XYZ file of C-alpha atoms in Angstrom:
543
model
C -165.685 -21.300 121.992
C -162.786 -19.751 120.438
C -161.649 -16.358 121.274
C -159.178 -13.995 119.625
C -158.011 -11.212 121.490
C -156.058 -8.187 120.773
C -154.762 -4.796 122.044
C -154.749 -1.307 120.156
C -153.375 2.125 120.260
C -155.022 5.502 119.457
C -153.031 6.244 116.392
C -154.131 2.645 115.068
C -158.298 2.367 116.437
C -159.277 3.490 113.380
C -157.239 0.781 111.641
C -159.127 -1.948 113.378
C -161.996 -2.343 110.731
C -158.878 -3.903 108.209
C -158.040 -5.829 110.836
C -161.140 -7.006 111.796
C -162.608 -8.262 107.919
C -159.282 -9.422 107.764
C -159.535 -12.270 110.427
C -163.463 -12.618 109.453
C -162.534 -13.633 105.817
C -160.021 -16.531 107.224
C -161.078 -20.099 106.123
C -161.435 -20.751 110.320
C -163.072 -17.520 112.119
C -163.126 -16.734 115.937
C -166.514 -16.949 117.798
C -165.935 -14.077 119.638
C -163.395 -10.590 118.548
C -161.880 -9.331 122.025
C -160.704 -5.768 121.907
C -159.311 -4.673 124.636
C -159.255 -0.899 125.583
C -158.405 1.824 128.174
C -159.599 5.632 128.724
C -155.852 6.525 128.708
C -153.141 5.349 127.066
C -149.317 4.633 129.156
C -148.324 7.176 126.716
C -150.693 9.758 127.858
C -153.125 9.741 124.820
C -156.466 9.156 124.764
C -157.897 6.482 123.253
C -161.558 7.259 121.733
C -163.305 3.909 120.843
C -165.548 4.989 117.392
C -169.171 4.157 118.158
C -169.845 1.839 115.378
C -167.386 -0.619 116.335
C -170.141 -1.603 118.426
C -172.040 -2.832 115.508
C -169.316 -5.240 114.281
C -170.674 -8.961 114.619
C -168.906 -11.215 117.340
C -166.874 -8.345 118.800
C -166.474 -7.487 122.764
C -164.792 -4.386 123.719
C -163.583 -4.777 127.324
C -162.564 -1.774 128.500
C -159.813 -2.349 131.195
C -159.794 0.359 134.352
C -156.053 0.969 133.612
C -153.287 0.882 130.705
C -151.068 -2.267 131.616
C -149.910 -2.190 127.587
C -149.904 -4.541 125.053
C -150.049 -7.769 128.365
C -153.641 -6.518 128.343
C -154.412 -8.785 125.303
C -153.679 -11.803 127.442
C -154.766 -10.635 131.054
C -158.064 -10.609 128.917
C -157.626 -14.933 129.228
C -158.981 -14.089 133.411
C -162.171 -12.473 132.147
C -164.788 -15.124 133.572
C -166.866 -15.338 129.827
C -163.424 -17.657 129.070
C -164.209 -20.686 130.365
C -161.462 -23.423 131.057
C -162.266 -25.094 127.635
C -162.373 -22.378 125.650
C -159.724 -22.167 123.007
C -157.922 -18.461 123.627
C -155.499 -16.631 121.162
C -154.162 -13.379 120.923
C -152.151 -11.306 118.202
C -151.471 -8.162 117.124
C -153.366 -5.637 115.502
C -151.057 -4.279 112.703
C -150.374 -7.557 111.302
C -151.949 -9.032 107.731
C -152.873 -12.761 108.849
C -153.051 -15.291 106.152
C -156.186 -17.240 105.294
C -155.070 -20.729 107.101
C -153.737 -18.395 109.806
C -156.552 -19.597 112.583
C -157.268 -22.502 111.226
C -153.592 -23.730 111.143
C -152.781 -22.237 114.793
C -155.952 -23.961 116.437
C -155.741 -27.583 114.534
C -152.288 -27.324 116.780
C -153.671 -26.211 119.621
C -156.243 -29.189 119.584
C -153.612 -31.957 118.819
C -151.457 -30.304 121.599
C -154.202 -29.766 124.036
C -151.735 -29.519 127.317
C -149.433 -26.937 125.555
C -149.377 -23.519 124.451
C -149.282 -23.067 120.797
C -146.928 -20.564 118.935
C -146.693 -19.669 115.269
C -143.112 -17.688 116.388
C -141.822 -19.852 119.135
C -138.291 -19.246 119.975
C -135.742 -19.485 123.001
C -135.022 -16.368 124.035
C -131.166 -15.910 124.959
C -129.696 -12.311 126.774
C -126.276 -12.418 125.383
C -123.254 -9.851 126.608
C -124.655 -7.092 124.712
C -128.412 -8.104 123.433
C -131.464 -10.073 123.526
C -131.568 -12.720 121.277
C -134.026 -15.237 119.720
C -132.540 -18.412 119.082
C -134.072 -21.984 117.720
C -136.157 -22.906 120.172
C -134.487 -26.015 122.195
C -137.517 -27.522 123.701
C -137.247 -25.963 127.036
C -136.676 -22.635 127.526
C -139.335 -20.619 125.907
C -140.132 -17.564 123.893
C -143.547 -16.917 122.421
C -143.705 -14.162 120.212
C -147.091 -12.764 120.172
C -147.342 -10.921 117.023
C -147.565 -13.982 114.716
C -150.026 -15.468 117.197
C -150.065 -17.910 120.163
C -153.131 -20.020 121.269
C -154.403 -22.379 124.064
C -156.851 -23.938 126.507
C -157.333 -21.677 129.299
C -157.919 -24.614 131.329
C -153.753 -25.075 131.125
C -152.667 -21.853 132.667
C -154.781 -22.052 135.719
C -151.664 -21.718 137.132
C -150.864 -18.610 136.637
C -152.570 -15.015 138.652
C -153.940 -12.047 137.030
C -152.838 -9.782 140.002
C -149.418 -11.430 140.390
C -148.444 -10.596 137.200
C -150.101 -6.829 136.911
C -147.894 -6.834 140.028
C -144.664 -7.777 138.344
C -145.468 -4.678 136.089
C -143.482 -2.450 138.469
C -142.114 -0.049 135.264
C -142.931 1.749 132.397
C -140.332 -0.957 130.545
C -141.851 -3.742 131.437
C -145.354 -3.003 130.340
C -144.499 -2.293 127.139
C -142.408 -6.090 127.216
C -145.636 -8.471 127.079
C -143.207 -10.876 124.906
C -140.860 -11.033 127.791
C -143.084 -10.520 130.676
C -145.604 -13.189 129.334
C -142.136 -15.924 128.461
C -141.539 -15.031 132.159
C -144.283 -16.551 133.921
C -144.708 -19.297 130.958
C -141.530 -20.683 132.270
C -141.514 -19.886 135.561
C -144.737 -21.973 135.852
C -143.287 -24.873 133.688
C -146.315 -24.942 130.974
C -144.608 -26.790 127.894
C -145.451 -24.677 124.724
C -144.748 -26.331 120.903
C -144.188 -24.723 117.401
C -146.561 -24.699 114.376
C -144.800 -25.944 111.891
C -143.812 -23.601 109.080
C -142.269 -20.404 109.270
C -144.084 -17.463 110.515
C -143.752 -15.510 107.152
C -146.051 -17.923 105.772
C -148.945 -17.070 108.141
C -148.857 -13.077 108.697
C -147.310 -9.839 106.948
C -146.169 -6.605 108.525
C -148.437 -3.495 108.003
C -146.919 -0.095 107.616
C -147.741 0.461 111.137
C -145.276 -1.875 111.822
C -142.686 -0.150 111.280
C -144.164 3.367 112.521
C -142.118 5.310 115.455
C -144.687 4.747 117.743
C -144.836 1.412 117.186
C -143.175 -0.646 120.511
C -140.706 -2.503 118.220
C -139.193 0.806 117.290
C -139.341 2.245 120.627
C -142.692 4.213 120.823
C -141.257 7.489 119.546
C -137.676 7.717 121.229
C -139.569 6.760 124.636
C -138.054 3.067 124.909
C -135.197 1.048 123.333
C -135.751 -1.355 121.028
C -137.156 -4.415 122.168
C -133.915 -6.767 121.993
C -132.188 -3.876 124.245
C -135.178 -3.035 126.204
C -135.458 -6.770 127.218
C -131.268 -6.892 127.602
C -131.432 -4.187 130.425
C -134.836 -6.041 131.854
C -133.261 -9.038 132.317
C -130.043 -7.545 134.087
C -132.110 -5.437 136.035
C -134.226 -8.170 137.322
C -132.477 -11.765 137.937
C -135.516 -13.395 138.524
C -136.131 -12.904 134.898
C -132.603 -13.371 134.020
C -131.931 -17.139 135.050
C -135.077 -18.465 132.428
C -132.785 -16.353 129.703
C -129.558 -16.978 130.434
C -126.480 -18.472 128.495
C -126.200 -21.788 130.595
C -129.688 -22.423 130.572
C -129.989 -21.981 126.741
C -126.803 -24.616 126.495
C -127.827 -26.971 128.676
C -131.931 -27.383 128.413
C -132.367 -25.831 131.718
C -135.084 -24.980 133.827
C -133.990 -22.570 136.795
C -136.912 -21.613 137.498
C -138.482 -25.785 137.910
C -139.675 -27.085 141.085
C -136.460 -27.695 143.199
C -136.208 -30.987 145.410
C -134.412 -29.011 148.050
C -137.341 -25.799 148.145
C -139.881 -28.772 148.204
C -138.105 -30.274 151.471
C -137.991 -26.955 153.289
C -141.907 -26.535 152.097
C -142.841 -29.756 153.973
C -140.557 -28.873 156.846
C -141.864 -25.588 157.474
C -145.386 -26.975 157.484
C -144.384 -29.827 160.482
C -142.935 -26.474 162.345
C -145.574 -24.740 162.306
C -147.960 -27.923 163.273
C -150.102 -27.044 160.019
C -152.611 -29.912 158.764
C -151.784 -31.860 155.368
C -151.598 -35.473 153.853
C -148.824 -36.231 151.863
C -148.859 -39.556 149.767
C -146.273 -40.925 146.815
C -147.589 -42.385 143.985
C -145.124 -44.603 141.976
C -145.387 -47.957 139.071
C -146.683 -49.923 142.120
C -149.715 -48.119 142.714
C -149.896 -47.786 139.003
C -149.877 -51.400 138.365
C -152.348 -51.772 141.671
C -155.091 -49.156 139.588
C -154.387 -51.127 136.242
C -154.616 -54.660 137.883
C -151.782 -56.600 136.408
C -148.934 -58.334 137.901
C -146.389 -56.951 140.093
C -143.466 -57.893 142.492
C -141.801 -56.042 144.996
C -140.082 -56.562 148.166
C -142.988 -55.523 150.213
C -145.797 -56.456 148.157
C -146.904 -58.320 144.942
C -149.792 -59.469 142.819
C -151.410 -61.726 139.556
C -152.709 -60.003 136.747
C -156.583 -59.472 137.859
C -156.067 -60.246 141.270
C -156.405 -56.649 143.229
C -159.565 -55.910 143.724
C -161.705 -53.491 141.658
C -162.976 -51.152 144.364
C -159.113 -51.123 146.233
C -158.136 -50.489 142.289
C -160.927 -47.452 142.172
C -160.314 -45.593 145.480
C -156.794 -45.693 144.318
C -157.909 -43.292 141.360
C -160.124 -41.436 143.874
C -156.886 -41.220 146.445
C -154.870 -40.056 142.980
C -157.533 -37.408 141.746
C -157.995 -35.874 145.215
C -158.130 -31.743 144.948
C -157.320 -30.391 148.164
C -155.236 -27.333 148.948
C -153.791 -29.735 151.519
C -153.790 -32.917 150.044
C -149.750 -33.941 148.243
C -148.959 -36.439 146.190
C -145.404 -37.307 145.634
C -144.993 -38.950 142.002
C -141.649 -39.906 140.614
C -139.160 -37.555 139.506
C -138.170 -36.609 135.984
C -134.924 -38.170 135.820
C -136.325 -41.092 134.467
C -138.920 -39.543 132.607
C -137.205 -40.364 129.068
C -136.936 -43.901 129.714
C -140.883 -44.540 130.679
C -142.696 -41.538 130.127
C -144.719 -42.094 133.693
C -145.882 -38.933 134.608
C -146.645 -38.123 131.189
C -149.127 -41.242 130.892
C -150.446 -40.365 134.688
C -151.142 -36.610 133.675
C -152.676 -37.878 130.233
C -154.813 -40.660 132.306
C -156.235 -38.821 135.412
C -157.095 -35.354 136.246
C -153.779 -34.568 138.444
C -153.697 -31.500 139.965
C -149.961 -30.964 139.260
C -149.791 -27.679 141.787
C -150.009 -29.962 144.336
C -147.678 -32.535 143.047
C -144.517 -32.633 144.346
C -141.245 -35.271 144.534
C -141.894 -39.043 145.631
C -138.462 -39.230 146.852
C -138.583 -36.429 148.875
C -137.053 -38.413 151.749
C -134.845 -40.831 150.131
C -132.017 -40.891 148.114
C -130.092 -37.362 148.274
C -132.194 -36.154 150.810
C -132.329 -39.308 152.922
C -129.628 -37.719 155.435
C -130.963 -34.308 155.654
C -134.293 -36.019 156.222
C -132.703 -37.751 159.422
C -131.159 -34.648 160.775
C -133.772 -32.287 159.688
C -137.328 -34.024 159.945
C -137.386 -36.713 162.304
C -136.504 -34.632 165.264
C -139.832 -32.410 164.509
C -142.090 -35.656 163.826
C -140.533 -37.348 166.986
C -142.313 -34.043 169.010
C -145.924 -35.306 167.858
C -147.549 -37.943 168.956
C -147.843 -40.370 166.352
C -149.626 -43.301 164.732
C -147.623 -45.481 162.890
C -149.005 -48.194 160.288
C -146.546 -50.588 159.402
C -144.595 -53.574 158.835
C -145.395 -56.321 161.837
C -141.810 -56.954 162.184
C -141.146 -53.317 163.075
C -139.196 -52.873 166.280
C -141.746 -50.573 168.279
C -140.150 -50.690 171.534
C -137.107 -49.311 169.632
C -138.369 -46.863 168.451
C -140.144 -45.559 171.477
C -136.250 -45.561 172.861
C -135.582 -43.213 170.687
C -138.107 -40.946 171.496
C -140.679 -41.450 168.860
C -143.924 -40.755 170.587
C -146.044 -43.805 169.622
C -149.566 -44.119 171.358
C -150.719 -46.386 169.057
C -149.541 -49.347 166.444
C -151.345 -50.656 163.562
C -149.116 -53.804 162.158
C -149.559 -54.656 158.642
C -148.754 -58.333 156.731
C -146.267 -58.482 153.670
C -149.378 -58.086 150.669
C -151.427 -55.811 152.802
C -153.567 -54.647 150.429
C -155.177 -57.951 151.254
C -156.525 -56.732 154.357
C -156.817 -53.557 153.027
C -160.745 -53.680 154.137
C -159.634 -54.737 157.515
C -157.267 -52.397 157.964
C -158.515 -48.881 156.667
C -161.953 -49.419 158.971
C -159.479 -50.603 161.779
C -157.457 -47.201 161.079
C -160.629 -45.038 160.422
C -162.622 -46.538 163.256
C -159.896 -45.525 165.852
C -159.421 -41.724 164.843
C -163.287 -41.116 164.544
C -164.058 -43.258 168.204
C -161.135 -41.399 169.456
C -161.131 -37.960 168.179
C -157.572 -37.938 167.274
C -156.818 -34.604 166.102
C -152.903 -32.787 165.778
C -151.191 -36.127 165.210
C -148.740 -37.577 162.535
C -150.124 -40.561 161.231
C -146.700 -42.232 159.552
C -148.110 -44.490 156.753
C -145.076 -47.499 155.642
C -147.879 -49.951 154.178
C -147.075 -49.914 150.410
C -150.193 -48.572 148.046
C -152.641 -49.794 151.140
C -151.438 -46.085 152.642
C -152.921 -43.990 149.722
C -155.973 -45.188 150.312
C -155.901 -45.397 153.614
C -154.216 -41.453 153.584
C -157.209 -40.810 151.298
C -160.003 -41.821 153.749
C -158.366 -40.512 156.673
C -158.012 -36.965 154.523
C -161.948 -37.048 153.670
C -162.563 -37.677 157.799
C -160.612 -35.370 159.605
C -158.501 -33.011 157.984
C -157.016 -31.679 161.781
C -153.975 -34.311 161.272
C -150.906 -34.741 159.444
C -150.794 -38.209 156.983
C -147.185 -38.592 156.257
C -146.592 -41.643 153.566
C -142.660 -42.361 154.792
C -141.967 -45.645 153.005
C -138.943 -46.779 153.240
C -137.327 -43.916 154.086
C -137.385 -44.992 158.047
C -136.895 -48.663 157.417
C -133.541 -48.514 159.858
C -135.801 -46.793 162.572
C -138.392 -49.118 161.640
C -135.993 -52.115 162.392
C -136.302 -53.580 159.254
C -132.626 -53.147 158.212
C -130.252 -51.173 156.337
C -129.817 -51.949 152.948
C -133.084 -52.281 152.064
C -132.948 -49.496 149.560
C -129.554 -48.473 147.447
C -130.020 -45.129 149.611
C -129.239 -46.578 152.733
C -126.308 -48.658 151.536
C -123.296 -47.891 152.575
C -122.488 -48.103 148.453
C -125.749 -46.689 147.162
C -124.814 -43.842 145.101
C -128.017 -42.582 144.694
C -127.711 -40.790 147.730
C -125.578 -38.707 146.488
C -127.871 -37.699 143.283
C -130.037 -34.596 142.838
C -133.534 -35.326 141.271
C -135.057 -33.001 138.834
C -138.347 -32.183 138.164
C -139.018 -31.793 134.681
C -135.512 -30.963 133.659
C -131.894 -30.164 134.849
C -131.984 -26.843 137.105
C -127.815 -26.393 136.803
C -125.152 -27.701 134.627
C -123.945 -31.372 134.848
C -126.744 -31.931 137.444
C -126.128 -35.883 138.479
C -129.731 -37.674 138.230
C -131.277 -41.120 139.737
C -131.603 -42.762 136.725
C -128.886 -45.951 136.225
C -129.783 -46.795 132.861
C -128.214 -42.989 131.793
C -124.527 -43.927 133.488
C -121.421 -46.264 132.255
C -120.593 -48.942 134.808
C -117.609 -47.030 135.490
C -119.177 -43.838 136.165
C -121.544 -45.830 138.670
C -118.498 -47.623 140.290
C -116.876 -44.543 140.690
C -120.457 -42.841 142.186
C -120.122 -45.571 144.638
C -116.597 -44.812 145.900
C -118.141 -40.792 146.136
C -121.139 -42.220 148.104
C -119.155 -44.341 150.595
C -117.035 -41.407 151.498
C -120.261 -39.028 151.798
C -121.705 -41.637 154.145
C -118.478 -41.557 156.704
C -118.463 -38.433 156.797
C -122.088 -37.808 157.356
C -121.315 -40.620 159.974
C -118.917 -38.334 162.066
C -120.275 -34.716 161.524
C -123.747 -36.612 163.409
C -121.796 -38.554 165.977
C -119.817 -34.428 166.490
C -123.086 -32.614 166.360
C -124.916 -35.592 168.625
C -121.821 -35.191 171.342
C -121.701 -31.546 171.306
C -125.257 -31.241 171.503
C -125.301 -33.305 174.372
């Protein structure tokens, strides 16, 4: 189904029939006509809905308990008649579209089915003394609603009706849908694309347009401008501010992008407060494990064909998993460019990206903050570690990790992987092991293994750690560039989708001069020492 939905005024209901036979006598026409109305109007008129609109074919009138302005023509996407494949766009009311209009706006929408679609797509830029719509640079968007913008529903499930009625805490910012609706676009990283073409060649201005009361022209002396209103918006409110900001414009940036740091503190709060979750990483291994073709790797390898189909199968199921609890870490987007992975995972399984978060949560960068920060909360649980039969369990015991129970794993574990999960399994559910860490270091054996565990008792915490403990583990120290005394990529700041501040140093090698990487090394040999001493200080004062 395709809907079209649209807000009006009192001075313009009576308008609506041109609009209406206007849209209808397009080459592609909407299923269903959503007007949305209200009793009164935020500029204290009342809006009196003619009786034989009710006759017009295809149209709903849904008539909304209060004014939120012109955002009501896209709150309307929440109604539950829109279903998550329904196509939804919204436009304005005083605006001539052309014949190709719709069918132009939703052939994009379909050959961009993960993105929103706008006819006027800019990035909007708040300069020293304005608002201003630049080219759009592939990030930082602007849809401009009056030419029209279009999409699945199914892609903003993201966002919340009441969250952003919420935002709507002024008289200003209801009449900014353009800005408040850019807002929240961004802010919940949903890519949005151009039609080509210019807008001119899709939709004319009516006289009403250009009308006092119109919210371009500031609704009779009542507001500014828009490019002034949404100037004094954006200082007013910096949470707005950093999508629309100078920097950000300049360098592709996404302030407002899932931060590596925010995602660490997430996942430390939750071991705090002893709260229940799995989290797994997902990287090319496990891809190549799903896929079946060859692979080598320190810890594990395989021949093309050799894993087997059902380990390659609950590997999808451990991937596709929707839990409010359930994490998977995939790889970050530094590297993005160079192998498009998480585009080809999102565009191959049904991800549930809100629960996505960074693979390398506890390496690289954060390796260190993980040591100081994290370890000391897991070492108060007591624990069930799968890993590596070489690792030094005794050790680790020493050092106060509360280990009641061991499950050692071969190099190429996933061929045992039978063995192992009903060993695993078998011993929570005879056991009824409930408030423990289960600490996972068993290569893509753990995300299935997570994955069962998950499905049987959800009263634990499965922690996929990798090789992020491999010196606790007492399987060495340089097994990773991280935990070289050289590795510069501890010293690196991952990204999500894109850079969150100016000359933001990523993981990805094949980006960086030899030089630059020599010198990186140097940085990261001194950052080491000195995290060296400020632990050995803290440890002796502590003590």
């Amino acid at each position: 189904m395709i809907y079209l939905s649209v807000t009006t005024i009192p001075s313009r209901i009576n308008n609506f029939y041109s609009f209406y036979e206007n849209i209808m006598d397009g080459i592609k026409k909407p299923h269903k006509i959503i007007l949305n109305v209200y009793i009164t109007s935020l500029r204290g008129t009342k809006l009196d809905i003619p009786t034989d609109l009710n006759n017009l074919d295809n149209l709903i009138i849904i008539k909304h308990s209060e004014d939120y302005g012109p955002i009501l023509k896209f709150l309307a996407v929440f109604e539950d008649i829109i279903k998550d494949e329904d196509i939804f766009i919204y436009c304005d009311d005083d605006i001539i579209y052309s014949d190709n209009w719709l069918e132009t706006l939703i052939n994009n929408i379909q050959q961009n089915p993960k993105k929103i679609s706008s006819i006027a797509l800019n990035s909007g830029v708040n300069t020293f003394c304005r608002f201003r719509y630049f080219t759009f640079n592939g990030f930082n968007s602007f849809l401009r609603g009056f030419a029209g913008v279009g999409f699945y529903k199914r892609i903003i499930k993201e966002l919340n009706k009441m969250e952003i009625i919420h935002f709507l805490d002024s008289f200003e910012k209801k009449m900014s849908d353009d800005l408040i609706i850019s807002y929240f676009i961004n802010k919940n990283q949903i890519q949005c694309c151009k039609v080509k073409g210019d807008y001119k060649d899709f939709c004319y201005e009516t006289e009403a347009c250009n009308n006092k009361d119109s919210i371009s022209q500031g609704v009779n002396g009542l507001l500014l401008p828009n490019k002034q209103k949404y100037h004094l918006i954006c200082l007013d409110d910096p949470k707005i501010l950093k999508f629309f900001d100078i920097e950000s414009y300049i360098f592709c940036l996404n302030k407002g992008d899932k931060d590596i740091y925010n995602e660490f503190n997430k996942f430390k709060s939750k071991l705090i407060k002893s709260e229940h979750f799995s989290l797994i990483r997902f990287g090319d291994g496990e891809l190549h494990y799903i896929k079946r073709s060859s692979h080598s790797h320190t810890e594990h390898s395989c021949s093309e064909n050799e894993i087997p189909l059902e380990l390659s199968e609950l590997l999808v199921k451990s991937l596709e998993l929707n839990d409010k609890n359930y994490f998977i870490g995939i790889p970050c987007g530094c590297l993005e460019k160079k192998d498009n992975f998480r585009k080809n995972l999102n565009e191959s399984y049904n991800l549930n990206l809100s629960n996505c978060t960074f693979a390398n949560l506890f390496t690289n960068s954060m390796s260190f903050k993980f040591k100081k920060e994290i370890l000391p909360i897991i070492k108060k649980f007591p624990i069930v570690l799968i890993s590596n039969n070489k690792t030094d369990v005794l050790k680790m015991q020493k050092n106060n990790f509360n280990i009641i129970k061991w499950f050692p794993v071969k190099y190429n574990a996933w061929k045992d992987y039978k063995t192992i999960i009903e060993d695993v399994c078998d011993h929570q559910r005879k056991n009824k092991i409930v408030d423990h860490i289960f600490i996972f270091c068993a290569g893509p054996v753990t995300n299935v293994l997570a994955y069962k565990l998950f499905l049987q008792e959800k009263k634990n915490i499965y922690l996929d750690l990798g090789s992020s403990i491999d010196v606790e583990l007492g399987l060495g120290s340089n097994t990773r560039n991280y935990n070289s005394w050289f590795g510069w990529k501890k010293i690196t700041t991952c990204y999500w989708n894109t850079p969150t501040f100016a000359y933001q140093i990523s993981c990805n090698s094949s980006s960086k001069s030899q030089f630059f990487r020599f010198c990186l090394r140097f940085l990261a040999l001194i950052y080491t020492i000195t995290n060296i001493i400020s632990n050995k200080i803290n440890s002796f004062l502590g003590s």
